[in-house]
């Protein structure tokens, strides 16, 4: 029997959450135990990666399938392809970084520390489940279950408007989840009745009527557009990111929001190819609006955390453009961008959190000249910002370039507009840094620069910027086969290269 790698990745952080929650009230081991379990889970994830065969023709690898609710064809079915593997690894890398970043966020009073770190570990488990589920109903269960730890991480441990932010997040997510539940029931009624009837592999290529396929497509897409988030259902994100603690915002925006774009690839495109082609013009328009609206709102924002959230709205629009360009280059660039955006968001939120703690304000107008006060923190923010604007040599450049090339192959005018979005990214990042870090030294008492613990937080993120910037090919080798399979399921063919007729005739003479 093969080792149950994915179940182990699910159980370990849940076990860690239980251990942390049951530690004595006065225990000083809460944070080390939470960090230990997160690192152990990461080690198992790395070991699992060695068992993954790059370039395999199998739709999913390391699969585990057990009957769960046989009356309805529901299975406990887990498996990974290149896209889900990279998403799981992204989450497993960021969780210990976030635990260290949040080391002093919550005082050890009334078991608050126990609850905080237990919720982070529970969230890590849900992240593995939602990216590994290959049964549609099981995916829906994890899709809804991950709302619980996020709701309490924001509502209990966030800022002054934390309950408003948590409730808004929950309401948006529940609406999307309920719409998707209706679509899941529709899939059951239209799909194969019998054991394992909800497996993605059994639902790919269903013989659906045009109307049924389009309605089911809309149900799934609405849920994923809210989660992504795309305009006009993005408004929950800025409030949630503003009120959550930075470590929570990293996991929310850097990993969990990827469930939206991941779901579009895994379920929407593969299960409803005709409806996908039908809706693609509208989706591309929404993605384009998201990219520009997010960018302009970021440029006009003076709240650091809200600004970073708006940049993510813009970047998610860019990712969706790459997915629905339906080219191998664009799709691979979009999925690589999902990984890169996770690290970029982590750098921006965590370094911004360091500055906010020292200044006691999120308002950019309360800063200015901080590169003279905390040069290491300001420099780290600049590097994270340069990653966000896709500076050549840093991680986001390759993925943005690939998305633009993919768009030019299919829709040249969309490629041109996407390139304008890159220019806007440079504006909001550089304006933010100018307001925050440049100018005369502020009249402040001695403010400490980056501590040893904070260096430990920032170092692996900057290392990821450089590694993925200079050596992205190993990740692309993992992603591209899964992207090609998705294009095959969607019935999309690579666009024919443009041919210069005059030169072709001349060469034939």
GROMACS .gro file of C-alpha atoms in nm:
model
  509
    1UNK     CA    1   0.000   0.000   0.000
    2UNK     CA    2   0.132   0.344  -0.089
    3UNK     CA    3   0.202   0.584   0.193
    4UNK     CA    4  -0.093   0.826   0.245
    5UNK     CA    5   0.106   1.144   0.194
    6UNK     CA    6  -0.188   1.379   0.152
    7UNK     CA    7  -0.385   1.245   0.447
    8UNK     CA    8  -0.072   1.281   0.658
    9UNK     CA    9  -0.043   1.645   0.550
   10UNK     CA   10  -0.406   1.694   0.651
   11UNK     CA   11  -0.378   1.527   0.989
   12UNK     CA   12  -0.045   1.665   1.113
   13UNK     CA   13  -0.147   2.033   1.147
   14UNK     CA   14  -0.487   1.929   1.290
   15UNK     CA   15  -0.306   1.720   1.548
   16UNK     CA   16  -0.080   2.017   1.618
   17UNK     CA   17  -0.384   2.243   1.663
   18UNK     CA   18  -0.529   1.997   1.916
   19UNK     CA   19  -0.200   1.970   2.108
   20UNK     CA   20  -0.160   2.349   2.119
   21UNK     CA   21  -0.519   2.397   2.234
   22UNK     CA   22  -0.477   2.144   2.517
   23UNK     CA   23  -0.150   2.280   2.654
   24UNK     CA   24  -0.178   2.412   3.011
   25UNK     CA   25  -0.290   2.772   3.048
   26UNK     CA   26   0.049   2.890   3.177
   27UNK     CA   27   0.254   2.689   2.926
   28UNK     CA   28   0.533   2.871   2.747
   29UNK     CA   29   0.551   2.600   2.481
   30UNK     CA   30   0.253   2.720   2.274
   31UNK     CA   31   0.455   2.901   2.007
   32UNK     CA   32   0.742   2.650   1.982
   33UNK     CA   33   0.497   2.358   1.955
   34UNK     CA   34   0.296   2.534   1.684
   35UNK     CA   35   0.614   2.616   1.493
   36UNK     CA   36   0.739   2.260   1.535
   37UNK     CA   37   0.424   2.108   1.388
   38UNK     CA   38   0.426   2.352   1.097
   39UNK     CA   39   0.789   2.267   1.019
   40UNK     CA   40   0.720   1.893   1.049
   41UNK     CA   41   0.429   1.931   0.805
   42UNK     CA   42   0.654   2.122   0.566
   43UNK     CA   43   0.917   1.846   0.591
   44UNK     CA   44   0.654   1.584   0.503
   45UNK     CA   45   0.542   1.803   0.211
   46UNK     CA   46   0.898   1.823   0.080
   47UNK     CA   47   0.934   1.445   0.115
   48UNK     CA   48   0.605   1.400  -0.074
   49UNK     CA   49   0.740   1.619  -0.355
   50UNK     CA   50   1.020   1.369  -0.415
   51UNK     CA   51   0.751   1.110  -0.500
   52UNK     CA   52   0.589   1.333  -0.762
   53UNK     CA   53   0.675   1.237  -1.121
   54UNK     CA   54   0.714   1.545  -1.339
   55UNK     CA   55   0.568   1.502  -1.687
   56UNK     CA   56   0.348   1.204  -1.595
   57UNK     CA   57   0.041   1.142  -1.815
   58UNK     CA   58  -0.172   1.060  -1.508
   59UNK     CA   59  -0.429   1.330  -1.431
   60UNK     CA   60  -0.351   1.301  -1.057
   61UNK     CA   61  -0.075   1.139  -0.858
   62UNK     CA   62  -0.042   1.008  -0.499
   63UNK     CA   63  -0.415   0.945  -0.503
   64UNK     CA   64  -0.617   0.815  -0.210
   65UNK     CA   65  -0.978   0.712  -0.270
   66UNK     CA   66  -1.219   0.571  -0.012
   67UNK     CA   67  -1.595   0.552  -0.025
   68UNK     CA   68  -1.747   0.813   0.209
   69UNK     CA   69  -2.119   0.853   0.131
   70UNK     CA   70  -2.183   0.572  -0.119
   71UNK     CA   71  -2.555   0.651  -0.151
   72UNK     CA   72  -2.460   0.974  -0.329
   73UNK     CA   73  -2.134   0.865  -0.488
   74UNK     CA   74  -1.924   1.083  -0.256
   75UNK     CA   75  -1.567   0.973  -0.191
   76UNK     CA   76  -1.284   1.078   0.032
   77UNK     CA   77  -1.060   1.128  -0.269
   78UNK     CA   78  -0.731   1.314  -0.266
   79UNK     CA   79  -0.473   1.360  -0.540
   80UNK     CA   80  -0.238   1.618  -0.685
   81UNK     CA   81  -0.118   1.744  -1.018
   82UNK     CA   82   0.150   2.005  -1.075
   83UNK     CA   83  -0.081   2.298  -0.996
   84UNK     CA   84  -0.218   2.160  -0.670
   85UNK     CA   85   0.130   2.047  -0.561
   86UNK     CA   86   0.271   2.398  -0.596
   87UNK     CA   87  -0.027   2.550  -0.414
   88UNK     CA   88   0.009   2.306  -0.124
   89UNK     CA   89   0.383   2.372  -0.098
   90UNK     CA   90   0.321   2.748  -0.106
   91UNK     CA   91   0.090   2.718   0.193
   92UNK     CA   92   0.323   2.484   0.382
   93UNK     CA   93   0.615   2.724   0.337
   94UNK     CA   94   0.419   3.033   0.441
   95UNK     CA   95   0.259   2.887   0.755
   96UNK     CA   96   0.581   2.859   0.964
   97UNK     CA   97   0.692   3.200   0.835
   98UNK     CA   98   0.361   3.346   0.952
   99UNK     CA   99   0.385   3.174   1.290
  100UNK     CA  100   0.727   3.329   1.349
  101UNK     CA  101   0.600   3.666   1.223
  102UNK     CA  102   0.306   3.648   1.467
  103UNK     CA  103   0.526   3.538   1.758
  104UNK     CA  104   0.446   3.844   1.970
  105UNK     CA  105   0.111   3.937   1.817
  106UNK     CA  106  -0.106   3.785   2.089
  107UNK     CA  107  -0.031   3.809   2.463
  108UNK     CA  108  -0.037   3.490   2.668
  109UNK     CA  109  -0.358   3.589   2.849
  110UNK     CA  110  -0.669   3.372   2.894
  111UNK     CA  111  -0.549   3.111   2.645
  112UNK     CA  112  -0.565   3.364   2.362
  113UNK     CA  113  -0.224   3.252   2.240
  114UNK     CA  114  -0.339   2.889   2.243
  115UNK     CA  115  -0.645   2.974   2.033
  116UNK     CA  116  -0.457   3.193   1.786
  117UNK     CA  117  -0.189   2.943   1.693
  118UNK     CA  118  -0.429   2.647   1.702
  119UNK     CA  119  -0.647   2.829   1.447
  120UNK     CA  120  -0.346   2.892   1.223
  121UNK     CA  121  -0.259   2.521   1.225
  122UNK     CA  122  -0.621   2.424   1.158
  123UNK     CA  123  -0.620   2.664   0.864
  124UNK     CA  124  -0.304   2.495   0.732
  125UNK     CA  125  -0.490   2.163   0.732
  126UNK     CA  126  -0.787   2.309   0.544
  127UNK     CA  127  -0.551   2.457   0.283
  128UNK     CA  128  -0.406   2.113   0.210
  129UNK     CA  129  -0.754   1.965   0.185
  130UNK     CA  130  -0.898   2.222  -0.052
  131UNK     CA  131  -0.607   2.191  -0.297
  132UNK     CA  132  -0.582   1.811  -0.275
  133UNK     CA  133  -0.953   1.719  -0.303
  134UNK     CA  134  -1.040   1.554  -0.635
  135UNK     CA  135  -1.399   1.477  -0.537
  136UNK     CA  136  -1.623   1.778  -0.604
  137UNK     CA  137  -1.830   1.731  -0.288
  138UNK     CA  138  -1.519   1.688  -0.072
  139UNK     CA  139  -1.375   2.003  -0.226
  140UNK     CA  140  -1.693   2.187  -0.131
  141UNK     CA  141  -1.661   2.064   0.230
  142UNK     CA  142  -1.306   2.199   0.259
  143UNK     CA  143  -1.407   2.516   0.070
  144UNK     CA  144  -1.660   2.592   0.344
  145UNK     CA  145  -1.462   2.453   0.638
  146UNK     CA  146  -1.167   2.685   0.583
  147UNK     CA  147  -1.399   2.982   0.650
  148UNK     CA  148  -1.421   2.887   1.018
  149UNK     CA  149  -1.059   2.947   1.127
  150UNK     CA  150  -1.032   3.259   0.910
  151UNK     CA  151  -1.352   3.405   1.059
  152UNK     CA  152  -1.219   3.370   1.414
  153UNK     CA  153  -0.864   3.478   1.326
  154UNK     CA  154  -1.009   3.805   1.195
  155UNK     CA  155  -1.302   3.847   1.436
  156UNK     CA  156  -1.123   3.764   1.762
  157UNK     CA  157  -0.769   3.886   1.692
  158UNK     CA  158  -0.813   4.168   1.438
  159UNK     CA  159  -0.837   4.547   1.467
  160UNK     CA  160  -1.107   4.778   1.596
  161UNK     CA  161  -1.354   4.685   1.320
  162UNK     CA  162  -1.263   4.317   1.332
  163UNK     CA  163  -1.615   4.177   1.369
  164UNK     CA  164  -1.745   4.387   1.083
  165UNK     CA  165  -1.458   4.263   0.866
  166UNK     CA  166  -1.505   3.901   0.973
  167UNK     CA  167  -1.882   3.914   0.918
  168UNK     CA  168  -1.844   4.075   0.575
  169UNK     CA  169  -1.589   3.811   0.476
  170UNK     CA  170  -1.817   3.534   0.600
  171UNK     CA  171  -2.131   3.665   0.429
  172UNK     CA  172  -1.961   3.703   0.091
  173UNK     CA  173  -1.805   3.359   0.123
  174UNK     CA  174  -2.128   3.193   0.234
  175UNK     CA  175  -2.321   3.344  -0.056
  176UNK     CA  176  -2.061   3.209  -0.296
  177UNK     CA  177  -2.060   2.875  -0.117
  178UNK     CA  178  -2.438   2.840  -0.129
  179UNK     CA  179  -2.445   2.918  -0.500
  180UNK     CA  180  -2.175   2.657  -0.554
  181UNK     CA  181  -2.369   2.405  -0.343
  182UNK     CA  182  -2.664   2.441  -0.579
  183UNK     CA  183  -2.425   2.378  -0.870
  184UNK     CA  184  -2.278   2.074  -0.690
  185UNK     CA  185  -2.628   1.930  -0.650
  186UNK     CA  186  -2.685   2.001  -1.019
  187UNK     CA  187  -2.366   1.812  -1.104
  188UNK     CA  188  -2.493   1.516  -0.901
  189UNK     CA  189  -2.825   1.516  -1.088
  190UNK     CA  190  -2.657   1.550  -1.428
  191UNK     CA  191  -2.352   1.333  -1.359
  192UNK     CA  192  -2.297   0.958  -1.341
  193UNK     CA  193  -2.497   0.797  -1.060
  194UNK     CA  194  -2.299   0.539  -0.871
  195UNK     CA  195  -1.980   0.499  -0.670
  196UNK     CA  196  -1.722   0.772  -0.714
  197UNK     CA  197  -1.971   0.978  -0.912
  198UNK     CA  198  -1.829   1.306  -0.780
  199UNK     CA  199  -1.469   1.240  -0.889
  200UNK     CA  200  -1.337   1.514  -1.115
  201UNK     CA  201  -1.206   1.254  -1.359
  202UNK     CA  202  -1.557   1.105  -1.390
  203UNK     CA  203  -1.717   1.445  -1.439
  204UNK     CA  204  -1.480   1.563  -1.711
  205UNK     CA  205  -1.647   1.549  -2.051
  206UNK     CA  206  -2.002   1.510  -1.921
  207UNK     CA  207  -2.271   1.501  -2.188
  208UNK     CA  208  -2.469   1.803  -2.070
  209UNK     CA  209  -2.726   2.011  -2.251
  210UNK     CA  210  -2.603   2.357  -2.342
  211UNK     CA  211  -2.837   2.525  -2.093
  212UNK     CA  212  -2.748   2.288  -1.806
  213UNK     CA  213  -2.375   2.326  -1.864
  214UNK     CA  214  -2.398   2.703  -1.867
  215UNK     CA  215  -2.606   2.726  -1.552
  216UNK     CA  216  -2.372   2.492  -1.365
  217UNK     CA  217  -2.075   2.690  -1.493
  218UNK     CA  218  -2.226   3.013  -1.358
  219UNK     CA  219  -2.280   2.857  -1.015
  220UNK     CA  220  -1.918   2.749  -0.979
  221UNK     CA  221  -1.775   3.063  -1.136
  222UNK     CA  222  -1.962   3.303  -0.902
  223UNK     CA  223  -1.819   3.124  -0.598
  224UNK     CA  224  -1.466   3.131  -0.738
  225UNK     CA  225  -1.493   3.495  -0.851
  226UNK     CA  226  -1.587   3.597  -0.494
  227UNK     CA  227  -1.300   3.397  -0.349
  228UNK     CA  228  -1.043   3.523  -0.604
  229UNK     CA  229  -1.163   3.813  -0.561
  230UNK     CA  230  -1.271   3.976  -0.888
  231UNK     CA  231  -1.454   4.299  -0.952
  232UNK     CA  232  -1.736   4.365  -0.858
  233UNK     CA  233  -1.738   4.109  -0.572
  234UNK     CA  234  -1.400   4.215  -0.434
  235UNK     CA  235  -1.515   4.463  -0.169
  236UNK     CA  236  -1.482   4.223   0.124
  237UNK     CA  237  -1.105   4.189   0.076
  238UNK     CA  238  -0.976   4.542   0.161
  239UNK     CA  239  -1.170   4.550   0.489
  240UNK     CA  240  -1.059   4.199   0.586
  241UNK     CA  241  -0.694   4.268   0.504
  242UNK     CA  242  -0.705   4.602   0.685
  243UNK     CA  243  -0.849   4.456   1.008
  244UNK     CA  244  -0.671   4.118   1.019
  245UNK     CA  245  -0.328   4.077   1.168
  246UNK     CA  246  -0.056   4.074   0.899
  247UNK     CA  247   0.012   3.701   0.936
  248UNK     CA  248  -0.358   3.625   0.887
  249UNK     CA  249  -0.369   3.853   0.582
  250UNK     CA  250  -0.075   3.664   0.430
  251UNK     CA  251  -0.256   3.330   0.453
  252UNK     CA  252  -0.586   3.484   0.344
  253UNK     CA  253  -0.459   3.674   0.038
  254UNK     CA  254  -0.143   3.480  -0.037
  255UNK     CA  255  -0.291   3.129  -0.025
  256UNK     CA  256  -0.665   3.102   0.038
  257UNK     CA  257  -0.770   3.349  -0.229
  258UNK     CA  258  -0.586   3.129  -0.479
  259UNK     CA  259  -0.866   2.878  -0.426
  260UNK     CA  260  -1.068   3.104  -0.657
  261UNK     CA  261  -0.831   3.089  -0.952
  262UNK     CA  262  -0.739   2.727  -0.873
  263UNK     CA  263  -1.110   2.634  -0.879
  264UNK     CA  264  -1.152   2.800  -1.217
  265UNK     CA  265  -0.876   2.579  -1.356
  266UNK     CA  266  -0.966   2.256  -1.177
  267UNK     CA  267  -1.345   2.258  -1.204
  268UNK     CA  268  -1.485   2.534  -1.426
  269UNK     CA  269  -1.263   2.490  -1.730
  270UNK     CA  270  -1.236   2.112  -1.719
  271UNK     CA  271  -1.598   2.024  -1.636
  272UNK     CA  272  -1.779   2.279  -1.852
  273UNK     CA  273  -1.571   2.342  -2.167
  274UNK     CA  274  -1.858   2.463  -2.386
  275UNK     CA  275  -1.983   2.703  -2.120
  276UNK     CA  276  -1.629   2.822  -2.061
  277UNK     CA  277  -1.584   2.916  -2.427
  278UNK     CA  278  -1.926   3.085  -2.418
  279UNK     CA  279  -1.840   3.296  -2.111
  280UNK     CA  280  -1.475   3.371  -2.189
  281UNK     CA  281  -1.533   3.718  -2.345
  282UNK     CA  282  -1.723   3.831  -2.033
  283UNK     CA  283  -1.463   3.682  -1.800
  284UNK     CA  284  -1.179   3.853  -1.984
  285UNK     CA  285  -1.364   4.183  -1.958
  286UNK     CA  286  -1.421   4.135  -1.582
  287UNK     CA  287  -1.054   4.041  -1.535
  288UNK     CA  288  -0.944   4.351  -1.723
  289UNK     CA  289  -1.170   4.574  -1.512
  290UNK     CA  290  -1.039   4.405  -1.196
  291UNK     CA  291  -0.682   4.474  -1.300
  292UNK     CA  292  -0.741   4.844  -1.363
  293UNK     CA  293  -0.984   4.909  -1.076
  294UNK     CA  294  -0.750   4.743  -0.826
  295UNK     CA  295  -0.456   4.944  -0.956
  296UNK     CA  296  -0.634   5.281  -0.944
  297UNK     CA  297  -0.775   5.214  -0.596
  298UNK     CA  298  -0.426   5.120  -0.477
  299UNK     CA  299  -0.283   5.443  -0.617
  300UNK     CA  300  -0.547   5.644  -0.430
  301UNK     CA  301  -0.520   5.462  -0.095
  302UNK     CA  302  -0.332   5.598   0.207
  303UNK     CA  303  -0.390   5.292   0.425
  304UNK     CA  304  -0.091   5.059   0.378
  305UNK     CA  305  -0.281   4.734   0.433
  306UNK     CA  306  -0.577   4.841   0.219
  307UNK     CA  307  -0.334   4.946  -0.056
  308UNK     CA  308  -0.172   4.601  -0.055
  309UNK     CA  309  -0.516   4.438  -0.071
  310UNK     CA  310  -0.609   4.648  -0.375
  311UNK     CA  311  -0.285   4.548  -0.547
  312UNK     CA  312  -0.397   4.188  -0.504
  313UNK     CA  313  -0.730   4.262  -0.672
  314UNK     CA  314  -0.530   4.395  -0.967
  315UNK     CA  315  -0.296   4.095  -0.971
  316UNK     CA  316  -0.582   3.846  -0.956
  317UNK     CA  317  -0.731   4.013  -1.262
  318UNK     CA  318  -0.398   3.956  -1.432
  319UNK     CA  319  -0.398   3.588  -1.331
  320UNK     CA  320  -0.749   3.533  -1.466
  321UNK     CA  321  -0.646   3.694  -1.796
  322UNK     CA  322  -0.368   3.437  -1.824
  323UNK     CA  323  -0.598   3.145  -1.744
  324UNK     CA  324  -0.865   3.239  -1.997
  325UNK     CA  325  -0.618   3.327  -2.271
  326UNK     CA  326  -0.615   2.949  -2.330
  327UNK     CA  327  -0.253   2.926  -2.436
  328UNK     CA  328   0.011   2.708  -2.275
  329UNK     CA  329   0.239   3.006  -2.217
  330UNK     CA  330  -0.038   3.220  -2.066
  331UNK     CA  331  -0.174   2.938  -1.849
  332UNK     CA  332   0.170   2.840  -1.720
  333UNK     CA  333   0.243   3.207  -1.651
  334UNK     CA  334  -0.085   3.246  -1.462
  335UNK     CA  335  -0.026   2.941  -1.242
  336UNK     CA  336   0.334   3.047  -1.176
  337UNK     CA  337   0.196   3.393  -1.091
  338UNK     CA  338  -0.025   3.231  -0.827
  339UNK     CA  339   0.289   3.105  -0.654
  340UNK     CA  340   0.482   3.428  -0.701
  341UNK     CA  341   0.195   3.643  -0.577
  342UNK     CA  342   0.184   3.437  -0.258
  343UNK     CA  343   0.545   3.525  -0.174
  344UNK     CA  344   0.510   3.887  -0.287
  345UNK     CA  345   0.201   3.937  -0.072
  346UNK     CA  346   0.376   3.777   0.224
  347UNK     CA  347   0.667   4.019   0.192
  348UNK     CA  348   0.444   4.325   0.161
  349UNK     CA  349   0.204   4.243   0.445
  350UNK     CA  350   0.466   4.122   0.694
  351UNK     CA  351   0.710   4.409   0.640
  352UNK     CA  352   0.425   4.661   0.645
  353UNK     CA  353   0.318   4.506   0.975
  354UNK     CA  354   0.666   4.568   1.120
  355UNK     CA  355   0.639   4.937   1.029
  356UNK     CA  356   0.286   4.969   1.165
  357UNK     CA  357   0.390   4.826   1.502
  358UNK     CA  358   0.671   5.078   1.528
  359UNK     CA  359   0.470   5.381   1.413
  360UNK     CA  360   0.134   5.289   1.561
  361UNK     CA  361  -0.046   5.387   1.240
  362UNK     CA  362  -0.143   5.239   0.903
  363UNK     CA  363  -0.174   5.579   0.735
  364UNK     CA  364   0.102   5.653   0.485
  365UNK     CA  365   0.075   6.023   0.568
  366UNK     CA  366   0.205   5.946   0.917
  367UNK     CA  367   0.530   5.810   0.776
  368UNK     CA  368   0.799   5.963   0.553
  369UNK     CA  369   1.175   5.931   0.581
  370UNK     CA  370   1.169   5.585   0.737
  371UNK     CA  371   1.453   5.455   0.522
  372UNK     CA  372   1.670   5.670   0.751
  373UNK     CA  373   1.511   5.531   1.068
  374UNK     CA  374   1.478   5.160   0.982
  375UNK     CA  375   1.685   5.101   0.667
  376UNK     CA  376   1.660   4.721   0.678
  377UNK     CA  377   1.280   4.724   0.708
  378UNK     CA  378   1.240   4.995   0.445
  379UNK     CA  379   1.480   4.814   0.213
  380UNK     CA  380   1.288   4.487   0.257
  381UNK     CA  381   0.964   4.666   0.175
  382UNK     CA  382   1.125   4.808  -0.138
  383UNK     CA  383   1.240   4.462  -0.252
  384UNK     CA  384   0.891   4.320  -0.190
  385UNK     CA  385   0.744   4.615  -0.380
  386UNK     CA  386   0.984   4.561  -0.671
  387UNK     CA  387   0.868   4.200  -0.678
  388UNK     CA  388   0.510   4.329  -0.697
  389UNK     CA  389   0.587   4.551  -0.995
  390UNK     CA  390   0.769   4.262  -1.168
  391UNK     CA  391   1.123   4.395  -1.179
  392UNK     CA  392   1.340   4.172  -1.403
  393UNK     CA  393   1.540   3.933  -1.187
  394UNK     CA  394   1.265   3.898  -0.926
  395UNK     CA  395   0.997   3.632  -0.917
  396UNK     CA  396   0.694   3.810  -1.068
  397UNK     CA  397   0.872   3.920  -1.386
  398UNK     CA  398   0.876   3.579  -1.554
  399UNK     CA  399   0.510   3.506  -1.478
  400UNK     CA  400   0.387   3.849  -1.588
  401UNK     CA  401   0.592   3.829  -1.907
  402UNK     CA  402   0.449   3.484  -1.986
  403UNK     CA  403   0.091   3.600  -1.928
  404UNK     CA  404   0.141   3.899  -2.159
  405UNK     CA  405   0.298   3.678  -2.428
  406UNK     CA  406   0.009   3.433  -2.396
  407UNK     CA  407  -0.241   3.715  -2.432
  408UNK     CA  408  -0.064   3.852  -2.740
  409UNK     CA  409  -0.079   3.507  -2.898
  410UNK     CA  410  -0.459   3.493  -2.863
  411UNK     CA  411  -0.575   3.855  -2.816
  412UNK     CA  412  -0.307   4.113  -2.905
  413UNK     CA  413  -0.515   4.406  -2.782
  414UNK     CA  414  -0.555   4.237  -2.441
  415UNK     CA  415  -0.181   4.189  -2.425
  416UNK     CA  416  -0.134   4.561  -2.486
  417UNK     CA  417  -0.381   4.653  -2.208
  418UNK     CA  418  -0.219   4.405  -1.968
  419UNK     CA  419   0.116   4.574  -2.035
  420UNK     CA  420  -0.045   4.903  -1.929
  421UNK     CA  421  -0.143   4.732  -1.604
  422UNK     CA  422   0.224   4.658  -1.540
  423UNK     CA  423   0.296   5.031  -1.568
  424UNK     CA  424   0.024   5.107  -1.313
  425UNK     CA  425   0.181   4.854  -1.077
  426UNK     CA  426   0.504   5.052  -1.090
  427UNK     CA  427   0.309   5.367  -1.004
  428UNK     CA  428   0.132   5.236  -0.692
  429UNK     CA  429   0.438   5.058  -0.557
  430UNK     CA  430   0.679   5.349  -0.606
  431UNK     CA  431   0.429   5.606  -0.478
  432UNK     CA  432   0.379   5.396  -0.165
  433UNK     CA  433   0.752   5.370  -0.105
  434UNK     CA  434   0.803   5.741  -0.170
  435UNK     CA  435   0.537   5.838   0.085
  436UNK     CA  436   0.661   5.594   0.345
  437UNK     CA  437   1.037   5.581   0.320
  438UNK     CA  438   1.178   5.891   0.150
  439UNK     CA  439   1.211   6.249   0.265
  440UNK     CA  440   1.376   6.397   0.574
  441UNK     CA  441   1.427   6.187   0.883
  442UNK     CA  442   1.113   6.206   1.101
  443UNK     CA  443   1.138   6.348   1.452
  444UNK     CA  444   1.097   6.022   1.643
  445UNK     CA  445   1.248   5.866   1.949
  446UNK     CA  446   1.489   5.582   1.881
  447UNK     CA  447   1.304   5.315   1.685
  448UNK     CA  448   1.468   4.971   1.653
  449UNK     CA  449   1.538   4.838   1.308
  450UNK     CA  450   1.473   4.477   1.209
  451UNK     CA  451   1.519   4.227   1.493
  452UNK     CA  452   1.673   3.884   1.458
  453UNK     CA  453   1.331   3.717   1.452
  454UNK     CA  454   1.211   3.957   1.182
  455UNK     CA  455   1.520   3.883   0.973
  456UNK     CA  456   1.431   3.515   0.997
  457UNK     CA  457   1.083   3.603   0.863
  458UNK     CA  458   1.204   3.816   0.572
  459UNK     CA  459   1.507   3.613   0.460
  460UNK     CA  460   1.323   3.311   0.310
  461UNK     CA  461   1.075   3.539   0.133
  462UNK     CA  462   1.350   3.739  -0.036
  463UNK     CA  463   1.528   3.413  -0.117
  464UNK     CA  464   1.208   3.296  -0.291
  465UNK     CA  465   1.201   3.622  -0.492
  466UNK     CA  466   1.551   3.555  -0.622
  467UNK     CA  467   1.523   3.179  -0.677
  468UNK     CA  468   1.194   3.205  -0.865
  469UNK     CA  469   1.325   3.508  -1.051
  470UNK     CA  470   1.642   3.347  -1.181
  471UNK     CA  471   1.548   2.976  -1.182
  472UNK     CA  472   1.174   2.943  -1.252
  473UNK     CA  473   1.212   2.648  -1.489
  474UNK     CA  474   1.188   2.369  -1.226
  475UNK     CA  475   0.850   2.507  -1.116
  476UNK     CA  476   0.738   2.553  -1.477
  477UNK     CA  477   0.834   2.191  -1.551
  478UNK     CA  478   0.589   2.086  -1.279
  479UNK     CA  479   0.311   2.324  -1.388
  480UNK     CA  480   0.314   2.297  -1.767
  481UNK     CA  481   0.188   1.936  -1.804
  482UNK     CA  482  -0.114   2.018  -1.585
  483UNK     CA  483  -0.181   2.335  -1.785
  484UNK     CA  484  -0.164   2.140  -2.112
  485UNK     CA  485  -0.413   1.884  -1.977
  486UNK     CA  486  -0.647   2.166  -1.879
  487UNK     CA  487  -0.631   2.312  -2.230
  488UNK     CA  488  -0.711   1.970  -2.376
  489UNK     CA  489  -1.016   1.933  -2.151
  490UNK     CA  490  -1.129   2.282  -2.248
  491UNK     CA  491  -1.101   2.196  -2.615
  492UNK     CA  492  -0.865   2.489  -2.674
  493UNK     CA  493  -0.593   2.466  -2.936
  494UNK     CA  494  -0.280   2.673  -2.948
  495UNK     CA  495  -0.321   2.980  -3.173
  496UNK     CA  496  -0.150   2.954  -3.508
  497UNK     CA  497   0.160   3.173  -3.534
  498UNK     CA  498   0.125   3.477  -3.753
  499UNK     CA  499   0.286   3.432  -4.094
  500UNK     CA  500   0.434   3.719  -4.296
  501UNK     CA  501   0.278   3.642  -4.635
  502UNK     CA  502   0.517   3.862  -4.832
  503UNK     CA  503   0.825   3.704  -4.678
  504UNK     CA  504   0.678   3.356  -4.717
  505UNK     CA  505   0.619   3.414  -5.089
  506UNK     CA  506   0.965   3.563  -5.131
  507UNK     CA  507   1.131   3.266  -4.966
  508UNK     CA  508   0.937   3.031  -5.193
  509UNK     CA  509   1.067   3.187  -5.515
   0.00000   0.00000   0.00000
